[in-house]
Amino acid sequence: QKQIDQDIANERNLYNAQMAIVRQLDSRTRVPHLLIELRSLGYIEICGKDLGGIYGKLDTFFRTRFGASDVTLVMRPYAEEKCGCCAQKQYSMMRAEDFDAVCDKNYVTGAIQPSGRVAQNGIFKIRGTSGENNMGKLTMTVVNFMTNECGWGLQLCDGGNLGRNGQMRESQIKFRAPHPLNLMAPHLMIELRQVGYIEVNGENTGGIYQKLASFIQSKWGGKQIASDADYCNLKFSTSAFKQRGSKGENNMGKCTMMLVDFMTKPEQCAWTLLTCTGGNYGRRGDKREQQMVFRNDEFVHYGENHLMVEFRDAGYVELNGLQDAPDAASALEHFFKQQGCTDYAKGFFESSEMYCDKKYKTPPGFYYTAGTTNNLGKRTLELAFFLGKQGWMLSLCNGGNVSDTSGRDVKREQQV
């Protein structure tokens, strides 16, 4: 027990020293940011500066809308005496102290059990075997509160999957300091799910639902189906999302850029793309999900061109959005071929349907992997530096992976 008490004391001292450094950095902050994490295991975590009493507003919001309460217990070791002559380390839920904090504010949506698991109150939902969930709807509930009620600006939205089948979901939502224009700009989330569904969350601003229905029907042969209000506001089914082969080839990037062009072009919807993130559901991670958030910015210039580059360490680079970027297409052709990449030639049994606008086969050594170490980050920054010289700005990048059913033979992917 003395050793356990000493370890706890060391943790407490380390925490106090680290927080002193954090307070120094925090005092220099000029533009505050706030990060809110929704975790389907039953937790909500907040990190960032308490500007304008935002923590108090969020406290009321999460308690009333999510049924959340403070996390007051943590799993901690203790010494249990055995046979009167020896002790064994055991674990139990005990009262949390400041140094146990993993974030600035932590809530639980339910009751923490002696095992450490959360008996949830039902706010986080999932059903079926195809990954249906309400994380997108909950994310937009938070976004609408933070932007249209509190005036903060949505800067980034990113999702992740944990667990054997990717069933444990997490959503990170990052906001920037308040601005009055945020109080009037509506947001819309569109999720493409490779299992055959499109889900929409957000208000029907300017008839955007009808415009989306027309686009999805004409471009992807989709049709509107009944939606469960607990999961999404609007839902479509489609067979347009495809994959083939054993190396993760798919057309989700191509479909994503088609939708981005439709939503952002001034002659179409004239919304602004804020964030785009991908996810991998299922044992192999091959049930892909693409999540996009748009804002209706009537007060800014819109209609920007977008380009997506996908690095796939199975040996490929894929480009989408080239119809609006002929100069970038030409520059990228030179950039990749200078590094030994070649035009992709389809296999004998492969259909002629293109799953992207342009595809390259990479040379040996282009991608590096050794265990969990890889060079996709390096490749991403090289690309960003090159395209920056061509006048393109890096907006977002997001990684994912697919594997075999054993969880081995991992093939990594990076969308830029």
GROMACS .gro file of C-alpha atoms in nm:
model
  416
    1GLN     CA    1   0.000   0.000   0.000
    2LYS     CA    2   0.292   0.233   0.073
    3GLN     CA    3   0.417   0.186  -0.283
    4ILE     CA    4   0.071   0.258  -0.424
    5ASP     CA    5   0.041   0.572  -0.210
    6GLN     CA    6   0.384   0.687  -0.329
    7ASP     CA    7   0.287   0.630  -0.695
    8ILE     CA    8  -0.028   0.839  -0.643
    9ALA     CA    9   0.175   1.115  -0.478
   10ASN     CA   10   0.416   1.116  -0.773
   11GLU     CA   11   0.122   1.143  -1.015
   12ARG     CA   12  -0.020   1.433  -0.815
   13ASN     CA   13   0.314   1.618  -0.818
   14LEU     CA   14   0.361   1.560  -1.191
   15TYR     CA   15   0.009   1.689  -1.258
   16ASN     CA   16   0.069   2.007  -1.058
   17ALA     CA   17   0.396   2.073  -1.241
   18GLN     CA   18   0.236   2.020  -1.582
   19MET     CA   19  -0.063   2.242  -1.500
   20ALA     CA   20   0.172   2.525  -1.400
   21ILE     CA   21   0.321   2.511  -1.751
   22VAL     CA   22  -0.024   2.494  -1.909
   23ARG     CA   23  -0.137   2.803  -1.718
   24GLN     CA   24   0.164   2.996  -1.853
   25LEU     CA   25   0.074   2.897  -2.209
   26ASP     CA   26  -0.293   2.971  -2.151
   27SER     CA   27  -0.213   3.326  -2.039
   28ARG     CA   28  -0.068   3.392  -2.386
   29THR     CA   29  -0.374   3.270  -2.574
   30ARG     CA   30  -0.517   3.535  -2.805
   31VAL     CA   31  -0.782   3.340  -2.997
   32PRO     CA   32  -0.947   3.084  -2.767
   33HIS     CA   33  -1.054   2.742  -2.895
   34LEU     CA   34  -1.274   2.478  -2.740
   35LEU     CA   35  -1.277   2.102  -2.804
   36ILE     CA   36  -1.581   1.889  -2.723
   37GLU     CA   37  -1.559   1.512  -2.751
   38LEU     CA   38  -1.862   1.284  -2.763
   39ARG     CA   39  -1.778   0.920  -2.683
   40SER     CA   40  -2.039   0.652  -2.743
   41LEU     CA   41  -1.913   0.458  -2.440
   42GLY     CA   42  -2.100   0.719  -2.237
   43TYR     CA   43  -1.870   1.016  -2.189
   44ILE     CA   44  -1.852   1.383  -2.290
   45GLU     CA   45  -1.519   1.565  -2.252
   46ILE     CA   46  -1.442   1.937  -2.286
   47CYS     CA   47  -1.101   2.101  -2.322
   48GLY     CA   48  -1.022   2.469  -2.367
   49LYS     CA   49  -1.061   2.816  -2.223
   50ASP     CA   50  -1.374   2.915  -2.031
   51LEU     CA   51  -1.439   3.229  -2.233
   52GLY     CA   52  -1.757   3.421  -2.158
   53GLY     CA   53  -1.885   3.159  -1.916
   54ILE     CA   54  -1.912   2.895  -2.192
   55TYR     CA   55  -1.851   2.612  -1.944
   56GLY     CA   56  -2.156   2.715  -1.743
   57LYS     CA   57  -2.369   2.729  -2.059
   58LEU     CA   58  -2.243   2.387  -2.168
   59ASP     CA   59  -2.304   2.247  -1.820
   60THR     CA   60  -2.672   2.342  -1.840
   61PHE     CA   61  -2.694   2.221  -2.201
   62PHE     CA   62  -2.546   1.875  -2.141
   63ARG     CA   63  -2.738   1.816  -1.820
   64THR     CA   64  -3.073   1.907  -1.977
   65ARG     CA   65  -3.028   1.775  -2.334
   66PHE     CA   66  -2.801   1.474  -2.275
   67GLY     CA   67  -2.894   1.381  -1.918
   68ALA     CA   68  -2.525   1.412  -1.827
   69SER     CA   69  -2.368   1.436  -1.483
   70ASP     CA   70  -2.015   1.496  -1.352
   71VAL     CA   71  -1.763   1.212  -1.352
   72THR     CA   72  -1.680   1.166  -0.985
   73LEU     CA   73  -1.523   0.817  -0.982
   74VAL     CA   74  -1.208   0.669  -1.136
   75MET     CA   75  -1.051   0.322  -1.133
   76ARG     CA   76  -0.765   0.320  -0.882
   77PRO     CA   77  -0.538   0.049  -0.732
   78TYR     CA   78  -0.531  -0.052  -0.368
   79ALA     CA   79  -0.359  -0.324  -0.164
   80GLU     CA   80  -0.572  -0.614  -0.048
   81GLU     CA   81  -0.435  -0.834   0.229
   82LYS     CA   82  -0.422  -1.209   0.156
   83CYS     CA   83  -0.396  -1.474   0.425
   84GLY     CA   84  -0.268  -1.219   0.678
   85CYS     CA   85   0.088  -1.239   0.543
   86CYS     CA   86   0.091  -1.081   0.196
   87ALA     CA   87  -0.092  -0.821  -0.010
   88GLN     CA   88  -0.210  -0.817  -0.369
   89LYS     CA   89  -0.286  -0.517  -0.591
   90GLN     CA   90  -0.657  -0.485  -0.672
   91TYR     CA   91  -0.860  -0.216  -0.848
   92SER     CA   92  -1.180  -0.039  -0.750
   93MET     CA   93  -1.378   0.272  -0.838
   94MET     CA   94  -1.279   0.554  -0.602
   95ARG     CA   95  -1.343   0.926  -0.570
   96ALA     CA   96  -1.168   1.123  -0.845
   97GLU     CA   97  -0.908   1.387  -0.763
   98ASP     CA   98  -0.780   1.677  -0.974
   99PHE     CA   99  -0.476   1.487  -1.099
  100ASP     CA  100  -0.702   1.216  -1.243
  101ALA     CA  101  -0.839   1.462  -1.500
  102VAL     CA  102  -0.787   1.376  -1.867
  103CYS     CA  103  -0.972   1.691  -1.977
  104ASP     CA  104  -1.093   2.022  -1.832
  105LYS     CA  105  -1.449   1.896  -1.778
  106ASN     CA  106  -1.580   1.540  -1.790
  107TYR     CA  107  -1.940   1.420  -1.797
  108VAL     CA  108  -2.097   1.074  -1.798
  109THR     CA  109  -2.430   0.995  -1.966
  110GLY     CA  110  -2.552   0.736  -1.719
  111ALA     CA  111  -2.415   0.571  -1.406
  112ILE     CA  112  -2.059   0.440  -1.365
  113GLN     CA  113  -2.065   0.078  -1.250
  114PRO     CA  114  -1.816  -0.090  -1.009
  115SER     CA  115  -1.651  -0.246  -1.316
  116GLY     CA  116  -1.585   0.100  -1.462
  117ARG     CA  117  -1.835   0.060  -1.742
  118VAL     CA  118  -2.121   0.305  -1.789
  119ALA     CA  119  -2.484   0.196  -1.758
  120GLN     CA  120  -2.598   0.443  -2.022
  121ASN     CA  121  -2.912   0.653  -2.029
  122GLY     CA  122  -2.978   0.587  -2.399
  123ILE     CA  123  -2.859   0.918  -2.545
  124PHE     CA  124  -2.595   0.739  -2.759
  125LYS     CA  125  -2.767   0.495  -2.993
  126ILE     CA  126  -2.654   0.218  -3.228
  127ARG     CA  127  -2.842  -0.066  -3.395
  128GLY     CA  128  -2.806  -0.331  -3.662
  129THR     CA  129  -2.489  -0.469  -3.816
  130SER     CA  130  -2.425  -0.198  -4.075
  131GLY     CA  131  -2.314   0.072  -3.833
  132GLU     CA  132  -2.631   0.278  -3.797
  133ASN     CA  133  -2.586   0.528  -3.513
  134ASN     CA  134  -2.689   0.874  -3.398
  135MET     CA  135  -2.345   1.028  -3.342
  136GLY     CA  136  -2.395   1.262  -3.638
  137LYS     CA  137  -2.726   1.386  -3.503
  138LEU     CA  138  -2.578   1.444  -3.156
  139THR     CA  139  -2.281   1.622  -3.310
  140MET     CA  140  -2.510   1.862  -3.496
  141THR     CA  141  -2.710   1.921  -3.176
  142VAL     CA  142  -2.388   2.042  -3.013
  143VAL     CA  143  -2.284   2.241  -3.323
  144ASN     CA  144  -2.617   2.424  -3.341
  145PHE     CA  145  -2.604   2.513  -2.971
  146MET     CA  146  -2.245   2.637  -2.984
  147THR     CA  147  -2.286   2.838  -3.305
  148ASN     CA  148  -2.644   2.966  -3.325
  149GLU     CA  149  -2.695   3.011  -2.949
  150CYS     CA  150  -2.346   3.082  -2.813
  151GLY     CA  151  -2.186   3.246  -3.119
  152TRP     CA  152  -1.876   3.023  -3.139
  153GLY     CA  153  -1.749   2.922  -3.483
  154LEU     CA  154  -1.722   2.559  -3.590
  155GLN     CA  155  -1.366   2.497  -3.706
  156LEU     CA  156  -1.332   2.119  -3.728
  157CYS     CA  157  -1.525   1.798  -3.684
  158ASP     CA  158  -1.351   1.460  -3.675
  159GLY     CA  159  -1.477   1.111  -3.601
  160GLY     CA  160  -1.305   0.789  -3.502
  161ASN     CA  161  -1.386   0.421  -3.454
  162LEU     CA  162  -1.257   0.190  -3.181
  163GLY     CA  163  -1.332  -0.170  -3.085
  164ARG     CA  164  -1.311  -0.498  -3.274
  165ASN     CA  165  -1.579  -0.393  -3.521
  166GLY     CA  166  -1.536  -0.017  -3.500
  167GLN     CA  167  -1.857   0.004  -3.298
  168MET     CA  168  -1.717   0.240  -3.033
  169ARG     CA  169  -1.752   0.584  -3.186
  170GLU     CA  170  -1.597   0.915  -3.092
  171SER     CA  171  -1.662   1.259  -3.236
  172GLN     CA  172  -1.430   1.555  -3.178
  173ILE     CA  173  -1.577   1.900  -3.241
  174LYS     CA  174  -1.350   2.203  -3.233
  175PHE     CA  175  -1.482   2.559  -3.201
  176ARG     CA  176  -1.317   2.897  -3.235
  177ALA     CA  177  -1.380   3.215  -3.034
  178PRO     CA  178  -1.726   3.372  -3.074
  179HIS     CA  179  -1.820   3.595  -3.367
  180PRO     CA  180  -2.165   3.753  -3.415
  181LEU     CA  181  -2.206   3.613  -3.767
  182ASN     CA  182  -2.207   3.259  -3.622
  183LEU     CA  183  -2.543   3.334  -3.462
  184MET     CA  184  -2.713   3.350  -3.802
  185ALA     CA  185  -2.536   3.088  -4.017
  186PRO     CA  186  -2.705   2.744  -4.030
  187HIS     CA  187  -2.504   2.421  -4.054
  188LEU     CA  188  -2.576   2.091  -4.229
  189MET     CA  189  -2.412   1.751  -4.187
  190ILE     CA  190  -2.425   1.492  -4.466
  191GLU     CA  191  -2.300   1.138  -4.405
  192LEU     CA  192  -2.227   0.893  -4.686
  193ARG     CA  193  -2.230   0.532  -4.563
  194GLN     CA  194  -2.088   0.273  -4.799
  195VAL     CA  195  -2.342   0.015  -4.686
  196GLY     CA  196  -2.594   0.206  -4.898
  197TYR     CA  197  -2.727   0.505  -4.707
  198ILE     CA  198  -2.703   0.883  -4.697
  199GLU     CA  199  -2.804   1.062  -4.377
  200VAL     CA  200  -2.863   1.433  -4.330
  201ASN     CA  201  -2.875   1.633  -4.006
  202GLY     CA  202  -2.959   2.001  -3.978
  203GLU     CA  203  -3.242   2.238  -4.067
  204ASN     CA  204  -3.404   2.254  -4.412
  205THR     CA  205  -3.259   2.598  -4.486
  206GLY     CA  206  -3.354   2.743  -4.824
  207GLY     CA  207  -3.508   2.416  -4.938
  208ILE     CA  208  -3.174   2.233  -4.913
  209TYR     CA  209  -3.354   1.903  -4.844
  210GLN     CA  210  -3.534   1.920  -5.178
  211LYS     CA  211  -3.215   2.017  -5.364
  212LEU     CA  212  -3.028   1.724  -5.207
  213ALA     CA  213  -3.310   1.483  -5.291
  214SER     CA  214  -3.298   1.590  -5.656
  215PHE     CA  215  -2.918   1.559  -5.670
  216ILE     CA  216  -2.907   1.217  -5.505
  217GLN     CA  217  -3.182   1.083  -5.729
  218SER     CA  218  -3.032   1.215  -6.054
  219LYS     CA  219  -2.663   1.144  -5.986
  220TRP     CA  220  -2.675   0.830  -5.772
  221GLY     CA  221  -3.019   0.681  -5.840
  222GLY     CA  222  -3.102   0.722  -5.473
  223LYS     CA  223  -3.443   0.750  -5.316
  224GLN     CA  224  -3.567   0.901  -4.993
  225ILE     CA  225  -3.669   0.651  -4.726
  226ALA     CA  226  -3.822   0.681  -4.382
  227SER     CA  227  -3.586   0.830  -4.124
  228ASP     CA  228  -3.586   0.774  -3.749
  229ALA     CA  229  -3.579   1.116  -3.580
  230ASP     CA  230  -3.354   0.972  -3.308
  231TYR     CA  231  -3.086   0.896  -3.567
  232CYS     CA  232  -3.112   1.160  -3.844
  233ASN     CA  233  -3.339   1.422  -3.998
  234LEU     CA  234  -3.336   1.291  -4.356
  235LYS     CA  235  -3.231   0.956  -4.506
  236PHE     CA  236  -3.174   0.813  -4.855
  237SER     CA  237  -3.080   0.473  -4.989
  238THR     CA  238  -2.849   0.424  -5.287
  239SER     CA  239  -2.635   0.162  -5.460
  240ALA     CA  240  -2.385   0.418  -5.591
  241PHE     CA  241  -2.114   0.348  -5.330
  242LYS     CA  242  -1.884   0.073  -5.455
  243GLN     CA  243  -1.570  -0.120  -5.371
  244ARG     CA  244  -1.373  -0.397  -5.540
  245GLY     CA  245  -1.065  -0.609  -5.500
  246SER     CA  246  -0.878  -0.699  -5.183
  247LYS     CA  247  -0.675  -0.378  -5.143
  248GLY     CA  248  -0.949  -0.139  -5.039
  249GLU     CA  249  -1.036   0.022  -5.373
  250ASN     CA  250  -1.357   0.224  -5.347
  251ASN     CA  251  -1.533   0.527  -5.493
  252MET     CA  252  -1.617   0.712  -5.172
  253GLY     CA  253  -1.366   0.987  -5.251
  254LYS     CA  254  -1.518   1.040  -5.594
  255CYS     CA  255  -1.871   1.053  -5.454
  256THR     CA  256  -1.758   1.289  -5.179
  257MET     CA  257  -1.615   1.537  -5.428
  258MET     CA  258  -1.931   1.520  -5.641
  259LEU     CA  259  -2.136   1.616  -5.336
  260VAL     CA  260  -1.888   1.886  -5.228
  261ASP     CA  261  -1.906   2.047  -5.574
  262PHE     CA  262  -2.285   2.041  -5.566
  263MET     CA  263  -2.304   2.193  -5.219
  264THR     CA  264  -2.041   2.465  -5.270
  265LYS     CA  265  -2.079   2.589  -5.628
  266PRO     CA  266  -2.267   2.925  -5.649
  267GLU     CA  267  -2.489   2.802  -5.933
  268GLN     CA  268  -2.598   2.508  -5.715
  269CYS     CA  269  -2.630   2.549  -5.335
  270ALA     CA  270  -2.350   2.794  -5.249
  271TRP     CA  271  -2.276   2.650  -4.902
  272THR     CA  272  -1.925   2.643  -4.753
  273LEU     CA  273  -1.746   2.316  -4.675
  274LEU     CA  274  -1.616   2.334  -4.318
  275THR     CA  275  -1.501   1.982  -4.251
  276CYS     CA  276  -1.478   1.641  -4.414
  277THR     CA  277  -1.377   1.325  -4.232
  278GLY     CA  278  -1.381   0.953  -4.305
  279GLY     CA  279  -1.440   0.650  -4.085
  280ASN     CA  280  -1.401   0.274  -4.107
  281TYR     CA  281  -1.666   0.044  -3.963
  282GLY     CA  282  -1.673  -0.337  -3.947
  283ARG     CA  283  -1.416  -0.601  -3.859
  284ARG     CA  284  -1.211  -0.525  -4.172
  285GLY     CA  285  -1.285  -0.153  -4.168
  286ASP     CA  286  -1.423  -0.182  -4.520
  287LYS     CA  287  -1.763  -0.029  -4.442
  288ARG     CA  288  -1.652   0.326  -4.505
  289GLU     CA  289  -1.828   0.634  -4.383
  290GLN     CA  290  -1.775   0.991  -4.502
  291GLN     CA  291  -1.896   1.284  -4.292
  292MET     CA  292  -1.917   1.642  -4.423
  293VAL     CA  293  -2.035   1.958  -4.250
  294PHE     CA  294  -2.140   2.264  -4.453
  295ARG     CA  295  -2.234   2.618  -4.346
  296ASN     CA  296  -2.466   2.854  -4.531
  297ASP     CA  297  -2.241   3.160  -4.554
  298GLU     CA  298  -2.449   3.426  -4.726
  299PHE     CA  299  -2.205   3.692  -4.607
  300VAL     CA  300  -1.885   3.555  -4.767
  301HIS     CA  301  -1.757   3.468  -5.113
  302TYR     CA  302  -1.834   3.108  -5.197
  303GLY     CA  303  -1.791   2.862  -5.481
  304GLU     CA  304  -1.430   2.767  -5.410
  305ASN     CA  305  -1.284   2.473  -5.600
  306HIS     CA  306  -1.193   2.163  -5.403
  307LEU     CA  307  -0.949   1.883  -5.478
  308MET     CA  308  -0.899   1.553  -5.296
  309VAL     CA  309  -0.583   1.341  -5.303
  310GLU     CA  310  -0.592   0.995  -5.145
  311PHE     CA  311  -0.275   0.813  -5.045
  312ARG     CA  312  -0.326   0.436  -5.018
  313ASP     CA  313  -0.022   0.245  -4.896
  314ALA     CA  314  -0.145  -0.064  -5.081
  315GLY     CA  315   0.044   0.106  -5.367
  316TYR     CA  316  -0.177   0.379  -5.511
  317VAL     CA  317  -0.250   0.752  -5.526
  318GLU     CA  318  -0.599   0.864  -5.633
  319LEU     CA  319  -0.721   1.211  -5.732
  320ASN     CA  320  -1.075   1.350  -5.733
  321GLY     CA  321  -1.220   1.690  -5.823
  322LEU     CA  322  -0.999   1.743  -6.129
  323GLN     CA  323  -1.279   1.881  -6.347
  324ASP     CA  324  -1.241   2.217  -6.174
  325ALA     CA  325  -0.865   2.207  -6.143
  326PRO     CA  326  -0.693   2.138  -6.479
  327ASP     CA  327  -0.381   2.333  -6.377
  328ALA     CA  328  -0.351   2.138  -6.053
  329ALA     CA  329  -0.407   1.811  -6.243
  330SER     CA  330  -0.118   1.892  -6.475
  331ALA     CA  331   0.107   1.994  -6.187
  332LEU     CA  332   0.024   1.680  -5.989
  333GLU     CA  333   0.089   1.464  -6.295
  334HIS     CA  334   0.444   1.600  -6.305
  335PHE     CA  335   0.482   1.585  -5.927
  336PHE     CA  336   0.393   1.218  -5.892
  337LYS     CA  337   0.557   1.090  -6.210
  338GLN     CA  338   0.879   1.266  -6.111
  339GLN     CA  339   0.875   1.038  -5.806
  340GLY     CA  340   0.834   0.725  -6.018
  341CYS     CA  341   0.454   0.690  -6.014
  342THR     CA  342   0.290   0.555  -6.328
  343ASP     CA  343  -0.061   0.565  -6.471
  344TYR     CA  344  -0.271   0.282  -6.334
  345ALA     CA  345  -0.360   0.005  -6.578
  346LYS     CA  346  -0.674  -0.190  -6.492
  347GLY     CA  347  -0.657  -0.563  -6.437
  348PHE     CA  348  -0.792  -0.821  -6.684
  349PHE     CA  349  -1.105  -0.898  -6.479
  350GLU     CA  350  -1.155  -0.539  -6.361
  351SER     CA  351  -1.449  -0.339  -6.495
  352SER     CA  352  -1.387  -0.020  -6.691
  353GLU     CA  353  -1.577   0.191  -6.436
  354MET     CA  354  -1.349   0.451  -6.275
  355TYR     CA  355  -1.367   0.484  -5.898
  356CYS     CA  356  -1.169   0.810  -5.909
  357ASP     CA  357  -1.076   1.084  -6.159
  358LYS     CA  358  -0.711   0.979  -6.184
  359LYS     CA  359  -0.517   0.687  -6.040
  360TYR     CA  360  -0.142   0.626  -6.013
  361LYS     CA  361   0.058   0.314  -5.925
  362THR     CA  362   0.336   0.397  -5.684
  363PRO     CA  363   0.693   0.261  -5.716
  364PRO     CA  364   0.857   0.039  -5.450
  365GLY     CA  365   0.961   0.245  -5.149
  366PHE     CA  366   0.713   0.528  -5.210
  367TYR     CA  367   0.526   0.418  -4.898
  368TYR     CA  368   0.712   0.308  -4.587
  369THR     CA  369   0.565   0.087  -4.317
  370ALA     CA  370   0.725  -0.088  -4.022
  371GLY     CA  371   0.476  -0.200  -3.762
  372THR     CA  372   0.276   0.107  -3.669
  373THR     CA  373   0.536   0.341  -3.822
  374ASN     CA  374   0.456   0.483  -4.166
  375ASN     CA  375   0.534   0.783  -4.385
  376LEU     CA  376   0.181   0.896  -4.476
  377GLY     CA  377   0.226   1.209  -4.266
  378LYS     CA  378   0.546   1.292  -4.453
  379ARG     CA  379   0.378   1.233  -4.789
  380THR     CA  380   0.088   1.456  -4.683
  381LEU     CA  381   0.314   1.749  -4.593
  382GLU     CA  382   0.517   1.710  -4.912
  383LEU     CA  383   0.194   1.731  -5.110
  384ALA     CA  384   0.068   2.031  -4.909
  385PHE     CA  385   0.397   2.215  -4.962
  386PHE     CA  386   0.388   2.146  -5.336
  387LEU     CA  387   0.024   2.242  -5.389
  388GLY     CA  388   0.073   2.550  -5.171
  389LYS     CA  389   0.314   2.679  -5.435
  390GLN     CA  390   0.039   2.623  -5.693
  391GLY     CA  391  -0.201   2.843  -5.493
  392TRP     CA  392  -0.393   2.564  -5.318
  393MET     CA  393  -0.453   2.564  -4.943
  394LEU     CA  394  -0.452   2.250  -4.730
  395SER     CA  395  -0.802   2.240  -4.583
  396LEU     CA  396  -0.832   1.899  -4.417
  397CYS     CA  397  -0.659   1.563  -4.394
  398ASN     CA  398  -0.792   1.243  -4.245
  399GLY     CA  399  -0.655   0.891  -4.206
  400GLY     CA  400  -0.816   0.549  -4.201
  401ASN     CA  401  -0.733   0.184  -4.254
  402VAL     CA  402  -0.869  -0.151  -4.369
  403SER     CA  403  -0.742  -0.496  -4.273
  404ASP     CA  404  -0.818  -0.863  -4.295
  405THR     CA  405  -1.059  -1.024  -4.046
  406SER     CA  406  -0.774  -1.101  -3.805
  407GLY     CA  407  -0.689  -0.733  -3.774
  408ARG     CA  408  -0.353  -0.791  -3.941
  409ASP     CA  409  -0.242  -0.695  -4.293
  410VAL     CA  410  -0.341  -0.333  -4.224
  411LYS     CA  411  -0.366  -0.106  -4.529
  412ARG     CA  412  -0.358   0.262  -4.441
  413GLU     CA  413  -0.529   0.542  -4.628
  414GLN     CA  414  -0.498   0.920  -4.606
  415GLN     CA  415  -0.744   1.171  -4.756
  416VAL     CA  416  -0.598   1.517  -4.818
   0.00000   0.00000   0.00000
